[in-house]
Coordinates of C-alpha atoms in Angstrom, one line a residue:
M1 CA -39.2 78.7 -51.3
R2 CA -37.2 75.6 -50.4
E3 CA -34.0 77.1 -51.8
D4 CA -34.4 80.0 -49.4
V5 CA -34.8 77.8 -46.4
L6 CA -31.8 75.7 -47.2
L7 CA -29.7 78.8 -47.8
R8 CA -30.7 80.2 -44.4
F9 CA -29.9 76.9 -42.6
L10 CA -26.5 76.7 -44.3
A11 CA -25.6 80.3 -43.4
I12 CA -26.5 79.6 -39.7
F13 CA -24.4 76.4 -39.7
L14 CA -21.4 78.1 -41.2
F15 CA -21.7 80.9 -38.7
F16 CA -21.7 78.6 -35.6
H17 CA -19.3 75.9 -36.9
P18 CA -16.0 77.7 -36.1
I19 CA -17.3 78.3 -32.6
F20 CA -18.1 74.6 -32.0
C21 CA -14.8 73.5 -33.4
S22 CA -12.8 75.9 -31.4
T23 CA -14.7 74.8 -28.2
A24 CA -13.9 71.1 -28.9
L25 CA -10.3 71.9 -29.6
K26 CA -10.0 73.9 -26.5
T27 CA -10.8 70.9 -24.3
C28 CA -7.4 69.3 -25.2
K29 CA -4.2 71.2 -24.6
S30 CA -1.6 71.6 -27.2
F31 CA 2.1 71.9 -26.4
W32 CA 5.6 70.9 -27.4
V33 CA 7.7 68.3 -25.6
S34 CA 11.3 67.6 -26.8
N35 CA 10.6 69.4 -30.1
R36 CA 7.6 67.2 -30.6
P37 CA 4.1 68.6 -30.9
S38 CA 1.9 67.1 -28.2
Q39 CA -1.7 67.0 -27.2
D40 CA -3.0 66.5 -23.7
C41 CA -6.6 65.3 -23.3
S42 CA -6.4 63.9 -19.8
S43 CA -9.1 64.1 -17.1
L44 CA -11.9 65.1 -19.5
S45 CA -14.2 62.2 -18.9
L46 CA -13.8 60.9 -22.4
Q47 CA -15.3 57.6 -23.4
E48 CA -13.5 57.2 -26.7
P49 CA -10.2 58.4 -28.2
P50 CA -10.4 62.1 -29.2
P51 CA -9.5 63.5 -32.6
L52 CA -6.0 64.6 -33.2
L53 CA -4.9 68.2 -33.7
P54 CA -2.7 68.8 -36.8
N55 CA 0.9 67.6 -36.7
V56 CA 0.5 66.0 -33.2
L57 CA 3.0 63.2 -32.5
S58 CA 2.4 62.7 -28.8
L59 CA -1.1 62.1 -27.2
S60 CA -2.1 61.7 -23.6
V61 CA -5.6 60.5 -22.7
S62 CA -4.9 59.7 -19.1
N63 CA -7.6 59.5 -16.4
N64 CA -10.6 59.1 -18.6
S65 CA -13.4 56.4 -18.8
I66 CA -12.5 54.5 -21.9
F67 CA -13.4 50.9 -21.1
R68 CA -12.8 49.3 -24.5
I69 CA -10.9 50.4 -27.6
S70 CA -11.7 48.5 -30.8
N71 CA -10.2 51.0 -33.3
F72 CA -8.3 54.2 -33.4
P73 CA -8.8 57.0 -36.0
P74 CA -6.6 56.6 -39.1
D75 CA -4.6 59.7 -38.3
Y76 CA -3.3 58.0 -35.2
S77 CA -0.8 56.2 -37.4
R78 CA 1.6 59.1 -37.1
L79 CA 1.8 59.0 -33.3
Q80 CA 5.1 58.3 -31.7
S81 CA 3.9 58.3 -28.1
L82 CA 0.5 57.3 -26.6
R83 CA -0.6 57.4 -23.0
L84 CA -3.8 55.5 -21.9
D85 CA -3.0 55.1 -18.2
Q86 CA -5.8 55.3 -15.6
C87 CA -8.6 55.0 -18.2
Q88 CA -10.4 52.0 -16.6
L89 CA -9.4 50.2 -19.8
E90 CA -10.5 46.5 -19.8
K91 CA -9.7 45.5 -23.4
L92 CA -7.4 46.8 -26.0
E93 CA -8.1 45.1 -29.3
F94 CA -5.4 43.8 -31.7
E95 CA -6.9 45.7 -34.6
A96 CA -6.6 49.0 -32.6
L97 CA -2.9 48.6 -32.2
S98 CA -2.4 47.6 -35.8
V99 CA -3.0 51.2 -37.0
F100 CA 0.3 52.4 -35.5
E101 CA 3.4 52.6 -37.7
Q102 CA 5.8 54.9 -35.8
L103 CA 4.8 54.3 -32.2
K104 CA 7.8 54.3 -29.8
E105 CA 6.2 54.6 -26.4
L106 CA 3.0 53.0 -25.2
D107 CA 1.7 53.4 -21.7
V108 CA -1.4 51.5 -20.6
S109 CA -0.6 51.2 -16.9
R110 CA -3.1 51.4 -14.1
N111 CA -5.9 49.8 -16.0
S112 CA -7.7 46.4 -15.7
L113 CA -6.1 44.6 -18.6
T114 CA -5.7 40.8 -18.4
K115 CA -4.7 40.1 -21.9
L116 CA -2.8 41.9 -24.7
I117 CA -1.8 40.7 -28.1
I118 CA 0.9 42.9 -29.6
P119 CA 0.9 43.1 -33.4
R120 CA 4.2 42.8 -35.4
N121 CA 3.9 46.2 -37.0
L122 CA 5.1 47.9 -33.7
V123 CA 8.7 47.4 -34.8
S124 CA 9.7 50.8 -33.5
L125 CA 8.3 50.4 -30.0
R126 CA 11.0 51.0 -27.4
V127 CA 9.1 51.5 -24.1
L128 CA 6.1 49.5 -23.0
N129 CA 4.5 50.2 -19.6
L130 CA 2.0 47.5 -18.5
A131 CA 2.3 48.1 -14.7
F132 CA -0.7 48.0 -12.3
N133 CA -2.8 45.7 -14.4
S134 CA -4.1 42.1 -13.9
F135 CA -1.8 40.1 -16.1
S136 CA -1.2 36.6 -15.0
Y137 CA 1.3 35.8 -17.8
V138 CA 3.8 37.9 -19.8
P139 CA 2.5 38.9 -23.2
D140 CA 4.5 37.8 -26.2
M141 CA 6.8 40.6 -27.1
S142 CA 9.7 38.5 -28.6
H143 CA 9.2 40.1 -32.0
L144 CA 9.7 43.7 -30.7
E145 CA 13.4 44.0 -31.6
S146 CA 13.6 47.7 -30.7
L147 CA 12.1 47.3 -27.2
R148 CA 14.4 48.4 -24.5
L149 CA 12.2 48.8 -21.4
V150 CA 9.3 46.8 -20.2
D151 CA 7.5 47.4 -16.9
L152 CA 5.3 44.6 -15.6
S153 CA 5.4 45.5 -11.9
H154 CA 2.3 45.2 -9.7
N155 CA 0.6 42.4 -11.7
R156 CA -0.3 38.8 -10.9
L157 CA 2.6 37.1 -12.6
I158 CA 3.8 33.8 -11.2
S159 CA 6.4 32.9 -13.8
V160 CA 8.3 34.4 -16.8
R161 CA 8.7 32.4 -19.9
P162 CA 12.0 33.6 -21.4
R163 CA 10.9 33.1 -25.0
M164 CA 8.3 35.8 -24.5
L165 CA 11.0 38.5 -24.0
P166 CA 13.1 40.1 -26.8
F167 CA 16.9 39.7 -26.5
N168 CA 17.7 43.4 -26.6
L169 CA 15.9 44.3 -23.4
E170 CA 17.9 46.6 -21.1
V171 CA 15.4 47.3 -18.3
V172 CA 13.0 44.7 -16.8
R173 CA 10.8 45.7 -13.9
L174 CA 8.9 42.8 -12.2
S175 CA 8.4 44.1 -8.7
A176 CA 5.3 43.3 -6.6
N177 CA 4.2 40.2 -8.4
R178 CA 3.7 36.6 -7.2
F179 CA 7.0 35.1 -8.0
T180 CA 8.4 32.4 -5.8
H181 CA 11.2 31.1 -8.1
L182 CA 13.2 32.7 -10.9
S183 CA 15.6 31.2 -13.4
P184 CA 18.5 32.9 -15.2
W185 CA 18.0 34.6 -18.5
P186 CA 21.4 34.3 -20.1
F187 CA 20.1 35.4 -23.5
L188 CA 19.4 38.9 -22.2
H189 CA 23.0 39.9 -22.6
K190 CA 22.2 43.6 -22.7
L191 CA 20.3 43.7 -19.4
Q192 CA 21.3 46.6 -17.2
E193 CA 18.5 46.9 -14.7
L194 CA 16.4 44.1 -13.1
D195 CA 13.8 44.8 -10.3
V196 CA 12.3 41.7 -8.6
T197 CA 11.6 43.3 -5.2
F198 CA 8.5 42.7 -3.2
N199 CA 8.0 39.1 -4.4
D200 CA 7.7 36.1 -2.1
L201 CA 10.8 34.4 -3.2
E202 CA 11.8 31.1 -1.7
C203 CA 15.5 31.2 -0.7
D204 CA 16.5 27.7 -1.8
C205 CA 19.1 26.4 -4.2
S206 CA 16.9 27.0 -7.2
L207 CA 16.7 30.8 -6.4
W208 CA 20.4 31.0 -5.9
H209 CA 21.0 29.8 -9.4
F210 CA 19.2 33.0 -10.5
V211 CA 21.0 35.1 -7.9
T212 CA 24.4 34.0 -9.0
W213 CA 23.6 34.9 -12.6
A214 CA 22.2 38.3 -11.6
E215 CA 25.2 39.2 -9.3
K216 CA 27.6 38.5 -12.1
L217 CA 25.8 41.2 -14.2
A218 CA 25.7 43.5 -11.2
L219 CA 22.0 43.8 -11.5
F220 CA 21.3 43.7 -7.8
D221 CA 22.8 42.8 -4.5
S222 CA 21.7 39.5 -2.8
T223 CA 21.9 41.2 0.6
M224 CA 18.8 43.1 -0.3
L225 CA 16.7 39.9 -0.5
P226 CA 14.3 39.3 2.4
C227 CA 15.9 35.9 3.3
R228 CA 19.2 34.3 4.2
R229 CA 21.6 32.4 2.0
P230 CA 20.7 28.7 2.1
S231 CA 23.0 26.4 4.1
E232 CA 23.5 24.1 1.1
L233 CA 25.7 26.7 -0.6
R234 CA 29.3 25.5 -0.8
K235 CA 32.4 25.6 -2.9
S236 CA 32.9 22.7 -5.3
P237 CA 35.9 20.6 -4.5
I238 CA 36.4 20.0 -8.2
D239 CA 36.7 23.5 -9.8
G240 CA 36.0 25.8 -6.8
T241 CA 32.8 27.2 -8.2
T242 CA 29.8 28.0 -5.9
V243 CA 27.3 25.2 -5.9
C244 CA 24.1 24.5 -3.9
G245 CA 22.7 21.2 -2.8
P246 CA 21.8 18.7 -3.8
T247 CA 18.5 18.0 -2.0
V248 CA 16.1 15.3 -3.0
V249 CA 12.4 15.2 -1.9
S250 CA 9.7 12.8 -2.9
S251 CA 6.8 13.9 -5.1
S252 CA 4.9 10.6 -4.8
A253 CA 4.1 7.9 -2.2
E254 CA 7.3 6.5 -0.6
S255 CA 5.8 3.1 0.2
V256 CA 3.2 1.2 -1.8
V257 CA 1.6 -2.2 -1.9
V258 CA 0.9 -3.5 -5.4
S259 CA -0.3 -6.6 -7.2
L260 CA 1.4 -8.4 -10.1
E261 CA 0.7 -6.9 -13.6
D262 CA -0.1 -3.5 -12.0
S263 CA 1.6 -0.3 -13.2
H264 CA 3.3 2.2 -10.8
T265 CA 5.2 5.5 -11.1
M266 CA 7.6 6.9 -8.6
C267 CA 8.8 10.5 -8.8
C268 CA 11.4 12.5 -6.9
T269 CA 12.3 16.2 -7.1
A270 CA 15.9 17.4 -6.9
L271 CA 17.0 20.9 -5.9
A272 CA 20.5 21.9 -6.8
T273 CA 22.6 24.5 -8.5
P274 CA 23.8 23.7 -11.1
P275 CA 21.5 20.8 -12.1
P276 CA 22.7 17.5 -10.6
Q277 CA 23.2 14.1 -12.0
L278 CA 20.2 11.9 -11.3
F279 CA 19.8 8.1 -11.4
W280 CA 17.6 5.4 -9.9
Q281 CA 18.7 2.3 -8.0
L282 CA 16.8 -1.0 -7.3
N283 CA 18.4 -2.9 -4.4
G284 CA 21.7 -1.1 -5.0
K285 CA 21.7 -1.6 -8.7
N286 CA 21.6 1.3 -11.3
I287 CA 18.4 1.1 -13.4
S288 CA 18.3 4.6 -14.9
N289 CA 19.0 3.8 -18.5
G290 CA 16.6 5.5 -20.8
L291 CA 14.7 7.5 -18.2
S292 CA 13.8 11.1 -18.9
Q293 CA 14.0 14.2 -16.7
K294 CA 11.5 17.0 -16.5
H295 CA 12.7 20.5 -15.6
L296 CA 10.0 22.4 -13.7
S297 CA 9.8 25.9 -15.3
D298 CA 11.1 28.9 -13.3
S299 CA 11.7 26.8 -10.2
G300 CA 15.2 25.4 -10.7
K301 CA 13.8 22.0 -9.7
V302 CA 14.2 18.8 -11.7
E303 CA 11.5 16.1 -11.5
F304 CA 12.8 12.6 -12.1
C305 CA 10.3 9.7 -12.6
L306 CA 10.5 6.0 -12.8
E307 CA 7.6 4.1 -14.4
I308 CA 7.0 0.4 -14.1
R309 CA 4.4 -0.7 -16.7
K310 CA 3.8 -4.3 -15.6
I311 CA 5.1 -5.2 -12.1
Q312 CA 6.7 -8.6 -11.8
L313 CA 8.3 -10.3 -8.8
K314 CA 11.7 -9.0 -9.8
D315 CA 10.4 -5.4 -9.5
M316 CA 9.7 -5.8 -5.7
G317 CA 12.2 -4.2 -3.4
K318 CA 13.8 -0.9 -2.3
Y319 CA 14.2 1.9 -4.8
R320 CA 16.4 4.9 -4.3
C321 CA 16.4 8.2 -6.2
V322 CA 19.9 9.6 -6.1
A323 CA 21.2 13.1 -7.0
S324 CA 24.9 13.7 -7.3
L325 CA 26.7 17.1 -7.5
A326 CA 30.3 18.0 -6.9
G327 CA 31.1 14.9 -4.9
L328 CA 28.0 15.0 -2.7
N329 CA 25.1 12.6 -3.0
S330 CA 21.5 13.0 -1.7
S331 CA 18.8 10.3 -2.0
K332 CA 15.3 9.4 -1.2
E333 CA 14.0 5.8 -0.6
F334 CA 10.9 4.2 -2.0
H335 CA 9.5 0.8 -1.2
V336 CA 7.4 -1.4 -3.4
E337 CA 5.9 -4.5 -1.8
R338 CA 3.6 -7.3 -3.0
D339 CA 0.1 -7.6 -1.7
K340 CA -0.2 -10.0 1.2
I341 CA -3.2 -11.8 -0.4
P342 CA -2.4 -11.8 -4.1
I343 CA -5.9 -13.1 -5.2
V344 CA -7.1 -11.3 -8.2
L345 CA -10.2 -12.9 -9.7
N346 CA -9.7 -11.2 -13.1
S347 CA -6.5 -13.0 -13.8
A348 CA -5.7 -16.6 -14.5
E349 CA -3.3 -17.0 -11.6
G350 CA -5.8 -15.5 -9.2
M351 CA -8.6 -17.9 -10.3
V352 CA -6.4 -20.9 -9.9
I353 CA -5.4 -19.9 -6.4
Y354 CA -9.0 -19.2 -5.5
C355 CA -10.1 -22.6 -6.7
Q356 CA -7.4 -24.4 -4.9
I357 CA -8.2 -22.7 -1.6
T358 CA -11.9 -23.4 -2.0
I359 CA -11.4 -27.1 -2.7
C360 CA -9.0 -27.6 0.2
A361 CA -11.5 -25.9 2.5
F362 CA -14.3 -28.1 1.3
L363 CA -12.3 -31.3 1.8
G364 CA -11.2 -30.2 5.3
V365 CA -14.8 -29.6 6.3
C366 CA -15.9 -33.0 4.9
C367 CA -13.1 -34.9 6.8
F368 CA -14.0 -33.1 10.0
I369 CA -17.7 -34.1 9.8
S370 CA -16.8 -37.7 8.8
C371 CA -14.5 -38.0 11.9
C372 CA -17.2 -36.7 14.2
V373 CA -19.8 -39.1 12.8
L374 CA -17.4 -42.1 13.1
R375 CA -16.5 -41.3 16.7
S376 CA -20.1 -41.0 17.7
G377 CA -20.9 -44.5 16.2
G378 CA -23.2 -43.1 13.5
R379 CA -26.2 -43.0 15.8
G380 CA -28.6 -40.2 15.3
K381 CA -30.2 -40.8 18.8
T382 CA -28.2 -39.7 21.8
R383 CA -28.3 -41.4 25.2
P384 CA -26.6 -40.6 28.4
N385 CA -23.0 -41.7 28.8
R386 CA -22.5 -44.6 31.2
E387 CA -19.5 -45.3 33.3
F388 CA -18.4 -49.0 33.4
L389 CA -16.2 -50.9 35.8
H390 CA -14.2 -53.7 34.1
T391 CA -13.1 -56.8 36.1
K392 CA -11.2 -59.8 35.0
V393 CA -13.3 -63.0 35.4
M394 CA -12.9 -66.7 34.5
E395 CA -13.6 -68.0 31.1
I396 CA -17.0 -69.7 30.7
P397 CA -17.3 -72.6 28.3
R398 CA -19.5 -71.9 25.3
D399 CA -21.6 -75.0 25.9
S400 CA -22.6 -73.9 29.4
C401 CA -26.1 -72.8 30.0
E402 CA -26.3 -69.0 30.3
Y403 CA -30.0 -68.8 30.9
C404 CA -30.3 -71.5 33.7
C405 CA -29.4 -71.4 37.3
D406 CA -26.1 -72.9 38.2
M407 CA -26.8 -75.4 40.8
G408 CA -23.2 -76.1 41.6
N409 CA -23.3 -73.7 44.6
V410 CA -26.7 -74.9 45.8
E411 CA -27.0 -78.0 48.0
V412 CA -29.5 -80.4 46.6
G413 CA -31.8 -82.2 49.1
D414 CA -34.5 -84.7 48.9
G415 CA -37.2 -82.5 50.3
D416 CA -39.7 -80.4 48.3
E417 CA -38.5 -77.3 50.2
D418 CA -35.1 -77.4 48.5
D419 CA -36.7 -77.8 45.1
D420 CA -38.8 -74.7 45.7
V421 CA -35.7 -72.7 46.7
A422 CA -33.8 -73.7 43.6
S423 CA -36.8 -73.1 41.4
R424 CA -37.3 -69.6 43.0
E425 CA -33.6 -68.8 42.4
C426 CA -33.9 -69.8 38.8
D427 CA -36.9 -67.6 38.3
D428 CA -35.0 -64.6 39.8
W429 CA -32.0 -65.1 37.6
G430 CA -33.5 -66.4 34.4
D431 CA -33.2 -63.1 32.5
A432 CA -30.7 -63.0 29.6
E433 CA -29.4 -59.6 30.7
T434 CA -28.1 -61.1 34.0
A435 CA -26.2 -64.0 32.6
A436 CA -23.0 -62.0 32.7
V437 CA -23.7 -61.1 36.4
R438 CA -24.3 -64.8 37.3
Q439 CA -21.0 -65.7 35.6
Y440 CA -19.3 -63.0 37.6
L441 CA -20.9 -64.2 40.9
Q442 CA -19.7 -67.7 40.1
W443 CA -16.1 -66.4 39.6
R444 CA -16.4 -64.3 42.8
A445 CA -17.5 -67.3 44.8
M446 CA -14.3 -69.1 43.8
H447 CA -12.1 -66.2 44.7
Q448 CA -12.7 -65.0 48.2
D449 CA -9.9 -62.6 48.5
Q450 CA -12.0 -59.6 49.4
H451 CA -9.0 -57.4 50.1
K452 CA -7.7 -57.6 46.6
Y453 CA -11.0 -56.9 45.0
S454 CA -12.3 -54.4 47.5
M455 CA -12.7 -51.9 44.7
I456 CA -15.5 -54.0 43.3
P457 CA -18.8 -52.7 44.7
Q458 CA -21.1 -55.0 46.6
I459 CA -24.0 -56.0 44.4
R460 CA -27.2 -57.3 45.9
H461 CA -29.0 -60.1 44.0
E462 CA -32.4 -58.4 44.5
S463 CA -31.2 -55.2 42.9
L464 CA -29.7 -56.9 39.9
C465 CA -32.7 -58.9 39.3
R466 CA -35.1 -55.9 39.6
L467 CA -33.0 -53.7 37.3
S468 CA -32.6 -56.4 34.8
N469 CA -36.3 -56.9 34.5
E470 CA -36.9 -53.1 34.1
A471 CA -34.3 -53.1 31.3
S472 CA -36.1 -55.8 29.4
L473 CA -39.4 -54.1 29.7
S474 CA -38.1 -50.6 28.5
N475 CA -35.9 -52.0 25.8
R476 CA -32.8 -50.3 27.2
A477 CA -29.3 -51.5 26.9
P478 CA -28.3 -54.3 29.3
L479 CA -27.1 -53.2 32.7
A480 CA -24.3 -55.7 32.6
K481 CA -22.5 -57.5 29.8
F482 CA -19.7 -60.0 29.6
D483 CA -16.9 -59.9 27.0
E484 CA -15.7 -63.5 26.4
H485 CA -12.6 -62.2 24.5
Q486 CA -11.5 -59.8 27.2
H487 CA -12.8 -62.1 30.0
S488 CA -14.4 -59.0 31.7
V489 CA -17.8 -57.9 32.7
S490 CA -19.0 -54.3 32.5
F491 CA -21.5 -52.8 35.0
D492 CA -23.6 -49.7 34.6
M493 CA -22.4 -47.8 37.7
T494 CA -25.3 -45.2 37.4
H495 CA -27.8 -47.8 38.6
L496 CA -25.8 -49.4 41.3

């Protein structure tokens, strides 16, 4: 029973199998191109590589939806031409390309590839089309010795590393990328066609180095460039060759303020064709021995840097970066100045300076306070300032009575009335504070020249006596005092 069922199923399968196979094969067209059997499977909405027809050497799978290819069928190894353009391809694995042994043409244009690793077994590859993708750098194809044409137009390339290209290239297409500078490729001695149109090239001396090389090989005409020839182009007075520049620009700060023991780096960028001679000067003296130069890739510019590891006083001054080419010099100045307040607390010198300034400030404050105290007499209690009038008087003997009335000017009589007057005067002038006033009055009685001493105010005896008594009761300073050394008496003018 089982055997009958199996036999019936096998008979049905064998009956319909040729129909299925013929339908599958009909979807891909077979034809001959240049005596080479070819298969066209384009625009069939395929999602993976199709099987090959017998003896096919050329396959086109254009305009399908194959997003990723990890492997090809083993029979693909005999293919000599493969087209995978417009397949929305995002990734083509290294292992998939490793199956090919005789591939001469590979077209993966108009896809979304950003990276491609080419195996070394593609030694027969002559044409490689990578246009209209998203490459930001040139894939390494230096080992493809048979490669003659590479198309990298309409990508996102910003530079070309020469070591990525094989030396036998004859056609290089780099149009519609993002190049701003290009450098000569003298190792491409078989180059016959070069397309760099539709790039935002900067027409400076660095580009003209590339233009001069390309014009010698008749690769393109410089008049087709969307810019004018730079004004720096000139004939060398030495050998008559065309040179450009030099021009020097700064790539770091032109004026800096530094402290001792700091490190500092100054860099300049030179634009010239061919590369100029570069050197640094400090205050007019050449100091470029041992300094290295850095060539900026694919820009034709040279960066020249000077590094000072530990700045000393001798390193301060005016620096100059000089570029010399064919008898013409160009330079850029840099200034290095010392900090105006070189106090750095994390260094021995800074600590010493800080301590010296602190001690000097403290001593200055102390001296100022001491002078103020000495001038004020050291009194903590303030009193109103008094104005005194100094007058020269006669010297009074030390043994004279300062606290008794001087009767020399009083007429002595026999009656009691005279005694009472003298006694009353002695009572009025018996205060110690008015002794100096009495001495002055005695001197004034002896000198009657009122005109000469008109500046002395008139003092009433009653006022002096009253004020003297008030001074004694309130413990104030005397209203009048007599200096026996200066022979002068001082009066408090505020109470007169």
